Short mmCIF file of C-alpha atoms and ligand atoms in Angstrom, two decimals:
data_model
loop_
_atom_site.label_atom_id
_atom_site.label_comp_id
_atom_site.label_asym_id
_atom_site.label_seq_id
_atom_site.Cartn_x
_atom_site.Cartn_y
_atom_site.Cartn_z
CA MET K 1 3.63 -6.97 -34.24
CA GLU K 2 2.38 -7.39 -30.72
CA TYR K 3 4.90 -6.75 -27.92
CA LYS K 4 4.86 -8.23 -24.43
CA LEU K 5 5.28 -6.17 -21.30
CA ALA K 6 8.14 -6.84 -18.88
CA LEU K 7 7.62 -4.72 -15.79
CA GLY K 8 9.57 -4.53 -12.56
CA LEU K 9 8.45 -2.58 -9.53
CA GLU K 10 10.24 -0.66 -6.82
CA VAL K 11 8.04 0.08 -3.83
CA HIS K 12 9.25 2.72 -1.40
CA LEU K 13 7.73 2.96 2.07
CA HIS K 14 8.32 5.24 5.03
CA LEU K 15 8.81 3.11 8.11
CA LYS K 16 6.70 3.94 11.12
CA THR K 17 9.56 4.62 13.55
CA ALA K 18 9.59 7.31 16.24
CA LYS K 19 12.88 8.80 15.00
CA LYS K 20 14.48 9.32 11.60
CA MET K 21 16.92 6.84 10.07
CA PHE K 22 20.29 8.21 11.14
CA CYS K 23 19.52 11.01 13.63
CA GLY K 24 17.31 11.74 16.60
CA CYS K 25 14.76 13.91 14.74
CA ASP K 26 11.05 13.18 15.26
CA ALA K 27 9.82 11.12 12.30
CA ASP K 28 6.24 12.41 12.51
CA ILE K 29 6.77 14.94 9.73
CA TYR K 30 3.40 14.80 7.95
CA GLY K 31 1.69 18.17 7.56
CA LYS K 32 4.34 19.88 9.71
CA GLU K 33 5.86 23.33 9.10
CA PRO K 34 8.76 22.97 6.59
CA ASN K 35 12.28 22.59 8.00
CA THR K 36 11.16 22.10 11.60
CA HIS K 37 12.21 18.43 11.90
CA VAL K 38 15.89 18.84 11.10
CA CYS K 39 19.36 18.62 12.65
CA PRO K 40 22.97 18.77 11.33
CA THR K 41 22.81 15.06 10.32
CA CYS K 42 19.67 15.15 8.19
CA LEU K 43 20.63 18.56 6.78
CA GLY K 44 23.84 16.90 5.57
CA LEU K 45 26.15 19.38 7.29
CA PRO K 46 29.87 18.57 7.24
CA GLY K 47 31.11 16.59 10.22
CA ALA K 48 27.68 15.26 11.28
CA LEU K 49 27.74 11.51 11.84
CA PRO K 50 24.92 9.02 11.16
CA VAL K 51 23.77 6.53 13.82
CA PRO K 52 21.50 3.81 12.38
CA ASN K 53 18.01 3.41 13.83
CA PHE K 54 17.75 -0.17 15.08
CA ASP K 55 13.91 -0.10 15.04
CA ALA K 56 14.05 0.60 11.30
CA VAL K 57 16.45 -2.31 10.79
CA LYS K 58 14.11 -4.67 12.70
CA MET K 59 11.02 -3.45 10.82
CA THR K 60 12.78 -4.04 7.50
CA GLN K 61 13.70 -7.58 8.55
CA LEU K 62 10.15 -8.27 9.73
CA LEU K 63 8.84 -7.11 6.37
CA GLY K 64 11.46 -9.19 4.58
CA LEU K 65 10.26 -12.28 6.40
CA GLY K 66 6.64 -11.42 5.58
CA LEU K 67 7.68 -11.34 1.92
CA ASN K 68 9.34 -14.77 2.17
CA CYS K 69 12.87 -13.36 1.88
CA THR K 70 16.11 -14.72 3.28
CA LEU K 71 17.49 -12.46 6.00
CA ASN K 72 21.20 -11.91 5.57
CA ASN K 73 23.42 -12.55 8.58
CA ASN K 74 25.74 -9.82 7.33
CA SER K 75 24.57 -6.53 5.95
CA HIS K 76 25.94 -3.00 5.58
CA PHE K 77 25.10 0.49 4.38
CA ASP K 78 26.58 1.97 1.19
CA ARG K 79 26.89 5.46 -0.13
CA LYS K 80 25.05 6.06 -3.39
CA HIS K 81 26.47 9.17 -5.05
CA TYR K 82 24.55 11.60 -7.14
CA PHE K 83 24.15 15.34 -7.24
CA TYR K 84 20.77 16.88 -6.59
CA PRO K 85 19.63 19.89 -4.53
CA ASP K 86 17.50 17.72 -2.24
CA LEU K 87 20.57 15.64 -1.33
CA PRO K 88 23.09 18.07 0.22
CA LYS K 89 25.65 15.42 1.23
CA GLY K 90 26.08 14.47 -2.44
CA TYR K 91 25.23 10.89 -1.56
CA GLN K 92 22.34 8.92 -0.16
CA ILE K 93 22.94 6.26 2.50
CA SER K 94 21.43 3.11 1.02
CA GLN K 95 22.24 -0.57 0.63
CA TYR K 96 23.77 -2.10 -2.47
CA LYS K 97 25.89 -5.24 -2.06
CA GLN K 98 24.52 -6.73 1.17
CA PRO K 99 20.87 -5.73 1.62
CA LEU K 100 19.06 -6.81 4.80
CA CYS K 101 16.75 -9.18 2.89
CA GLU K 102 16.94 -11.00 -0.46
CA ASN K 103 15.15 -13.49 -2.72
CA GLY K 104 11.53 -13.36 -1.59
CA PHE K 105 8.22 -13.80 -3.33
CA LEU K 106 4.54 -13.04 -3.03
CA ILE K 107 1.70 -14.98 -4.63
CA LEU K 108 -1.17 -12.91 -5.99
CA ASP K 109 -4.82 -13.98 -5.74
CA SER K 110 -4.61 -14.74 -9.46
CA GLY K 111 -2.01 -17.41 -8.60
CA GLU K 112 0.81 -15.46 -10.26
CA LYS K 113 4.08 -15.69 -8.29
CA ILE K 114 5.96 -12.41 -8.04
CA GLU K 115 9.66 -12.80 -7.33
CA ILE K 116 11.22 -10.22 -5.05
CA GLU K 117 14.88 -9.52 -5.61
CA ARG K 118 15.61 -7.60 -2.42
CA VAL K 119 14.28 -5.52 0.44
CA HIS K 120 16.72 -2.89 1.63
CA LEU K 121 16.84 0.08 3.93
CA GLU K 122 17.90 3.63 3.08
CA GLU K 123 17.28 7.28 3.94
CA ASP K 124 14.79 9.46 2.08
CA THR K 125 15.85 12.73 0.45
CA ALA K 126 14.47 16.23 1.09
CA LYS K 127 11.59 17.60 -0.97
CA SER K 128 11.90 20.33 -3.60
CA PHE K 129 9.14 22.77 -4.52
CA HIS K 130 9.31 24.83 -7.68
CA GLU K 131 7.55 28.16 -7.27
CA GLY K 132 7.74 31.35 -9.31
CA GLY K 133 11.07 30.49 -10.93
CA LYS K 134 12.63 29.54 -7.59
CA THR K 135 13.25 26.20 -5.95
CA LEU K 136 12.45 25.80 -2.27
CA ILE K 137 13.56 22.83 -0.21
CA ASP K 138 11.89 21.25 2.83
CA PHE K 139 14.28 19.05 4.78
CA ASN K 140 11.67 17.42 7.04
CA LYS K 141 11.59 14.37 4.76
CA SER K 142 15.39 14.20 4.54
CA GLY K 143 16.68 11.22 6.50
CA MET K 144 13.30 9.53 6.90
CA PRO K 145 13.68 5.73 7.12
CA LEU K 146 12.77 4.37 3.71
CA VAL K 147 12.42 0.71 2.85
CA GLU K 148 12.66 -0.32 -0.78
CA ILE K 149 11.15 -3.52 -2.16
CA VAL K 150 12.53 -4.45 -5.57
CA THR K 151 10.81 -7.09 -7.72
CA ARG K 152 12.30 -8.88 -10.68
CA PRO K 153 10.83 -7.72 -14.04
CA VAL K 154 8.15 -10.40 -13.82
CA PHE K 155 4.92 -8.49 -14.24
CA LYS K 156 3.21 -9.19 -17.56
CA THR K 157 0.28 -6.85 -16.90
CA VAL K 158 -0.23 -3.59 -15.07
CA VAL K 159 -3.22 -5.22 -13.33
CA ASP K 160 -0.86 -7.62 -11.54
CA ALA K 161 1.49 -4.76 -10.69
CA VAL K 162 -1.38 -2.90 -9.03
CA ALA K 163 -2.57 -6.06 -7.22
CA PHE K 164 0.96 -6.62 -5.91
CA SER K 165 1.29 -3.02 -4.69
CA LYS K 166 -2.06 -3.27 -2.87
CA LYS K 167 -0.92 -6.50 -1.19
CA ILE K 168 2.27 -4.80 -0.05
CA GLN K 169 0.17 -1.99 1.40
CA ASP K 170 -1.97 -4.50 3.33
CA ILE K 171 1.03 -6.45 4.57
CA VAL K 172 2.97 -3.45 5.92
CA ARG K 173 -0.18 -2.28 7.70
CA VAL K 174 -0.77 -5.71 9.30
CA LEU K 175 2.90 -5.76 10.35
CA LYS K 176 2.51 -2.17 11.65
CA VAL K 177 5.77 -1.16 9.98
CA SER K 178 4.25 1.57 7.77
CA ASP K 179 0.94 3.39 7.32
CA ALA K 180 1.61 3.35 3.56
CA ASP K 181 -0.62 6.36 2.90
CA MET K 182 0.11 7.27 -0.70
CA GLU K 183 -1.35 10.76 -0.38
CA LYS K 184 1.16 11.54 2.39
CA GLY K 185 4.05 10.17 0.33
CA GLN K 186 4.50 7.24 2.74
CA MET K 187 4.26 4.84 -0.18
CA ARG K 188 5.65 5.59 -3.64
CA LEU K 189 6.03 3.37 -6.64
CA GLU K 190 8.50 3.21 -9.48
CA ALA K 191 7.91 1.10 -12.54
CA ASN K 192 10.64 -0.17 -14.86
CA ILE K 193 9.03 -0.81 -18.18
CA SER K 194 10.28 -2.52 -21.30
CA LEU K 195 8.72 -4.44 -24.15
CA ARG K 196 9.83 -7.64 -25.84
CA THR K 197 8.64 -10.09 -28.46
CA SER K 198 6.66 -13.24 -27.57
CA GLU K 199 9.71 -15.25 -28.56
CA MET K 200 11.88 -13.34 -26.06
CA GLU K 201 9.23 -13.82 -23.41
CA SER K 202 9.06 -17.59 -23.91
CA LYS K 203 12.86 -17.83 -23.80
CA LYS K 204 12.94 -15.52 -20.76
CA ILE K 205 15.21 -13.03 -22.52
CA LEU K 206 15.00 -9.49 -21.15
CA PRO K 207 15.22 -6.41 -23.39
CA ASP K 208 18.50 -4.47 -23.22
CA TYR K 209 16.85 -1.29 -21.94
CA LYS K 210 14.35 -0.16 -19.36
CA VAL K 211 12.41 3.03 -18.92
CA GLU K 212 11.82 4.06 -15.34
CA ILE K 213 8.77 6.01 -14.23
CA LYS K 214 9.39 7.52 -10.80
CA ASN K 215 7.24 8.93 -8.02
CA ILE K 216 3.99 7.18 -8.83
CA ASN K 217 1.69 8.18 -6.01
CA SER K 218 -1.57 6.37 -6.79
CA PHE K 219 -2.65 3.07 -8.30
CA ARG K 220 -4.69 4.84 -10.96
CA PHE K 221 -1.68 6.96 -11.87
CA MET K 222 0.36 3.76 -12.31
CA GLU K 223 -2.24 2.20 -14.62
CA LYS K 224 -2.40 5.28 -16.82
CA ALA K 225 1.37 5.84 -16.89
CA VAL K 226 2.16 2.23 -17.76
CA GLU K 227 -0.53 2.04 -20.45
CA SER K 228 0.70 5.22 -22.10
CA GLU K 229 4.31 3.98 -21.94
CA ILE K 230 3.37 0.64 -23.56
CA LYS K 231 1.78 2.58 -26.39
CA ARG K 232 4.77 4.88 -26.82
CA GLN K 233 7.34 2.08 -26.77
CA SER K 234 5.31 -0.07 -29.18
CA GLU K 235 5.28 2.82 -31.65
CA VAL K 236 9.04 3.39 -31.34
CA LEU K 237 9.75 -0.32 -31.80
CA ALA K 238 7.31 -0.61 -34.71
CA SER K 239 9.15 2.21 -36.50
CA GLY K 240 12.34 0.18 -36.23
CA LYS K 241 14.08 2.50 -33.76
CA LYS K 242 15.72 1.63 -30.46
CA ILE K 243 14.30 2.78 -27.14
CA LYS K 244 16.51 4.99 -25.01
CA GLN K 245 17.19 3.97 -21.41
CA GLU K 246 15.89 6.92 -19.41
CA ASN K 247 13.70 8.19 -16.61
CA ARG K 248 10.34 9.47 -17.69
CA GLY K 249 7.61 11.28 -15.78
CA PHE K 250 3.91 10.92 -16.42
CA ASP K 251 2.01 14.08 -17.27
CA GLU K 252 -1.61 13.63 -16.19
CA LYS K 253 -2.87 16.48 -18.40
CA SER K 254 -1.56 15.13 -21.68
CA GLY K 255 -1.81 11.50 -20.54
CA LYS K 256 1.71 10.94 -21.87
CA THR K 257 5.09 10.23 -20.34
CA LEU K 258 7.85 12.83 -20.84
CA SER K 259 11.60 12.34 -20.84
CA GLN K 260 13.29 13.57 -17.64
CA ARG K 261 16.87 12.42 -17.68
CA ASP K 262 19.05 9.60 -18.94
CA LYS K 263 19.01 6.73 -16.51
CA GLU K 264 22.20 6.02 -14.59
CA GLU K 265 23.74 2.58 -14.54
CA ALA K 266 24.72 1.23 -11.12
CA HIS K 267 28.39 2.01 -11.75
CA ASP K 268 27.56 5.68 -12.23
CA TYR K 269 26.57 5.92 -8.57
CA ARG K 270 30.08 4.96 -7.35
CA TYR K 271 28.66 2.84 -4.53
CA PHE K 272 31.00 2.05 -1.64
CA PRO K 273 30.45 0.99 2.00
CA ASP K 274 29.74 3.98 4.24
CA PRO K 275 32.89 4.32 6.38
CA ASP K 276 30.91 6.10 9.14
CA ILE K 277 28.65 3.09 9.82
CA PRO K 278 30.02 -0.25 11.02
CA PRO K 279 28.78 -3.33 9.17
CA MET K 280 25.87 -5.23 10.78
CA GLU K 281 26.02 -8.82 11.89
CA PHE K 282 22.96 -10.74 13.08
CA ASP K 283 23.08 -14.01 14.96
CA GLN K 284 20.64 -16.88 14.55
CA THR K 285 18.92 -16.32 17.92
CA TYR K 286 18.13 -12.74 17.01
CA LEU K 287 16.82 -13.68 13.55
CA LEU K 288 14.66 -16.48 14.98
CA GLY K 289 13.24 -13.97 17.45
CA ILE K 290 12.02 -11.84 14.54
CA ASN K 291 10.45 -14.91 12.99
CA THR K 292 8.40 -15.66 16.12
CA SER K 293 7.11 -12.09 16.28
CA LEU K 294 5.61 -12.37 12.78
CA PRO K 295 1.78 -12.18 12.92
CA GLN K 296 -0.50 -14.08 10.53
CA LEU K 297 -0.32 -12.30 7.18
CA PRO K 298 -3.19 -11.75 4.73
CA TYR K 299 -2.08 -14.55 2.37
CA GLN K 300 -1.86 -17.01 5.30
CA LEU K 301 -5.17 -15.79 6.67
CA LYS K 302 -6.78 -16.48 3.28
CA GLU K 303 -5.79 -20.16 3.55
CA THR K 304 -7.06 -20.33 7.15
CA LEU K 305 -10.41 -18.92 6.08
CA LYS K 306 -10.70 -21.51 3.33
CA THR K 307 -9.61 -24.54 5.34
CA THR K 308 -10.61 -23.88 8.97
CA TYR K 309 -13.60 -21.63 8.35
CA LYS K 310 -14.78 -23.42 5.17
CA LEU K 311 -15.24 -20.09 3.40
CA SER K 312 -15.42 -19.82 -0.40
CA GLU K 313 -12.38 -18.65 -2.38
CA LYS K 314 -14.16 -15.44 -3.41
CA ASN K 315 -15.12 -14.34 0.10
CA SER K 316 -11.74 -15.47 1.50
CA ILE K 317 -10.07 -13.13 -0.96
CA SER K 318 -12.44 -10.25 -0.16
CA LEU K 319 -11.87 -10.59 3.60
CA THR K 320 -8.09 -10.62 3.29
CA ASN K 321 -7.62 -7.67 0.97
CA GLY K 322 -7.87 -3.92 1.68
CA LEU K 323 -10.98 -2.98 3.66
CA GLY K 324 -11.93 -6.62 4.20
CA LEU K 325 -9.01 -6.92 6.60
CA LEU K 326 -10.78 -4.48 8.91
CA CYS K 327 -13.53 -7.01 9.65
CA VAL K 328 -11.80 -10.36 9.27
CA ASN K 329 -11.27 -10.74 13.03
CA LEU K 330 -14.93 -9.99 13.68
CA PHE K 331 -15.82 -12.54 10.99
CA MET K 332 -13.80 -15.23 12.77
CA ARG K 333 -15.35 -14.44 16.16
CA VAL K 334 -18.90 -14.61 14.74
CA VAL K 335 -18.25 -17.94 13.03
CA GLU K 336 -16.64 -19.30 16.19
CA SER K 337 -19.81 -18.29 18.06
CA GLY K 338 -21.95 -20.30 15.67
CA GLY K 339 -22.57 -17.95 12.71
CA ASP K 340 -22.74 -19.47 9.24
CA SER K 341 -19.45 -18.54 7.56
CA GLU K 342 -20.71 -17.61 4.08
CA ARG K 343 -23.65 -15.58 5.40
CA THR K 344 -21.48 -13.84 8.00
CA ALA K 345 -18.94 -12.89 5.32
CA ASN K 346 -21.65 -11.58 2.99
CA LEU K 347 -23.21 -9.52 5.75
CA LEU K 348 -19.94 -7.93 6.87
CA LEU K 349 -18.72 -7.29 3.33
CA ASN K 350 -21.95 -5.92 1.90
CA ARG K 351 -23.18 -3.91 4.87
CA PRO K 352 -20.29 -1.90 6.34
CA GLU K 353 -22.52 -0.56 9.14
CA THR K 354 -22.69 -4.06 10.68
CA ARG K 355 -18.94 -3.99 11.33
CA ASP K 356 -19.51 -1.91 14.47
CA LEU K 357 -21.92 -4.46 15.96
CA THR K 358 -20.99 -7.01 18.60
CA THR K 359 -20.70 -10.73 17.87
CA GLU K 360 -24.07 -11.33 19.61
CA GLN K 361 -25.83 -8.63 17.61
CA ILE K 362 -24.54 -10.10 14.35
CA ILE K 363 -25.62 -13.63 15.30
CA LYS K 364 -29.05 -12.21 16.14
CA LEU K 365 -29.19 -10.48 12.76
CA LEU K 366 -28.18 -13.66 10.96
CA THR K 367 -30.61 -15.95 12.76
CA GLY K 368 -33.44 -13.42 12.83
CA VAL K 369 -33.39 -12.64 9.14
CA SER K 370 -35.81 -15.42 8.20
CA ASN K 371 -38.73 -14.12 10.29
CA LYS K 372 -38.16 -10.47 9.37
CA ILE K 373 -40.70 -8.56 7.39
CA LYS K 374 -40.10 -7.77 3.74
CA ASP K 375 -38.41 -4.50 2.72
CA THR K 376 -41.49 -3.40 0.75
CA GLU K 377 -43.65 -3.83 3.85
CA LEU K 378 -41.09 -2.00 5.96
CA GLU K 379 -41.07 0.88 3.48
CA ILE K 380 -44.85 1.25 3.81
CA ILE K 381 -44.57 1.36 7.61
CA THR K 382 -41.70 3.83 7.43
CA ASN K 383 -43.64 6.16 5.14
CA GLU K 384 -46.67 5.97 7.47
CA VAL K 385 -44.49 6.94 10.45
CA ILE K 386 -43.04 9.86 8.49
CA ALA K 387 -46.52 11.05 7.49
CA LYS K 388 -47.80 10.90 11.09
CA ASN K 389 -44.81 12.64 12.71
CA ASP K 390 -44.45 16.01 11.00
CA ASP K 391 -42.75 17.67 13.97
CA ALA K 392 -40.07 15.00 14.32
CA VAL K 393 -39.42 15.12 10.57
CA LYS K 394 -39.01 18.90 10.65
CA GLU K 395 -36.66 18.65 13.64
CA PHE K 396 -34.58 16.03 11.84
CA LYS K 397 -34.26 18.30 8.83
CA THR K 398 -32.91 21.08 11.04
CA GLY K 399 -30.21 18.71 12.21
CA LYS K 400 -31.68 17.31 15.45
CA MET K 401 -30.40 13.75 15.46
CA GLY K 402 -32.50 12.79 18.50
CA SER K 403 -35.64 12.93 16.36
CA LEU K 404 -34.18 10.26 14.07
CA GLU K 405 -33.89 7.90 17.04
CA PHE K 406 -37.54 8.67 17.88
CA LEU K 407 -38.63 7.87 14.31
CA ILE K 408 -36.61 4.63 14.30
CA GLY K 409 -38.34 3.67 17.56
CA GLN K 410 -41.78 4.36 15.99
CA VAL K 411 -40.99 2.21 12.92
CA MET K 412 -39.65 -0.61 15.11
CA LYS K 413 -42.80 -0.47 17.22
CA ASN K 414 -45.15 -0.52 14.21
CA ALA K 415 -43.16 -3.36 12.68
CA LYS K 416 -43.68 -5.26 15.93
CA GLY K 417 -39.94 -5.78 16.45
CA LYS K 418 -39.56 -7.67 13.19
CA ALA K 419 -37.43 -4.97 11.55
CA ASP K 420 -33.69 -4.66 11.59
CA PRO K 421 -32.80 -1.29 13.21
CA VAL K 422 -29.79 -0.88 10.94
CA ILE K 423 -32.00 -1.17 7.85
CA VAL K 424 -34.66 1.10 9.39
CA ARG K 425 -32.06 3.77 10.09
CA LYS K 426 -30.80 3.62 6.51
CA MET K 427 -34.30 3.63 5.03
CA LEU K 428 -35.38 6.62 7.12
CA THR K 429 -32.27 8.66 6.33
CA ASP K 430 -32.58 7.82 2.63
CA ILE K 431 -36.24 8.84 2.46
CA LEU K 432 -35.82 11.98 4.59
CA SER K 433 -32.79 13.27 2.68
CA LYS K 434 -34.58 13.10 -0.67
ZN1 ZN V 501 17.85 15.01 11.95
#
């Protein structure tokens, strides 16, 4: 029997604020000496009181709008209780009943609509290290502003889950609310995975369990973890057994997920409103102000490229995802200055070195291409120049970059100005480093 995947994602992101979430500690904690960015509040010492960071609240609302959510007029912070060494207060300040943002969605390039249940704000925990039978704790991360995006269990493939996560990464970067560097722990993923029959899928019935895989810190990791979990759960179901609701971790060495602990239900956390933090109330003028500060987002930009710039679907997608976003503004300037949109996009996407050129230089490249000499001809000229300039070649090989400029000049001269200096530079470096 073939089972269908039902996957929900939780995306955690460190917000790019100057200070931590509930105290005045510097939030630039990356690569810093352990336990140097701490105070009584983020150490969870008795009597210390939290003061919410308004910048973090605004950033969360901006992100919520970017993800097509409704911003709640009333919101508050709750205490989520659990016991763990990296959480000395015995509770995490989070949001449960009235998150800042709810009911959003994001449409993937595949056309699939991903429903977002909520976007809420909370504090991060400290970090534990297990070394030589001891556990060490670094509190720098404790109290970092953490936004959590929760989707409904709508993903049918891990490919879509990865595509969604990449889109989130692009959006938070465009909004400048997070750097979302996964290697620094600024973006972490959790996947809730369950399997169901085709019949359940068509009737939109969810399984009565979910297995949560926490702390996924790369897209590749997510693919492998989810695939291995699908295999494991299929086998359990095929043998007629029930799947236990639990948290599992992915072990890269064995390529399998391992049981970590039984998963809590919401009522186990004993949520209640944090009595130290007054509830938040936002008026319409304030919320509209956030709306007007929203820049054009990648998915809106994609439509603009297709309609206003008459660019193909394929190139519109490429220019509004990941690295493409770095040159989309340049693309628009070049086209506005008369460059052909498809050729400009191809040039910028296929030759990264052209992204540092000015609009004029790119137009020149685009219009000049037709009367340029062929690459094979250029290679002959380049090899001749190399053969005739032994000294410059030797100097280049000892690291003198000035001699490369000299060689480029010689090739340009011999090609009678019909060569593209960017190509000449690449050709020379390629040949000389062989
Ligand atoms: Zn602090």
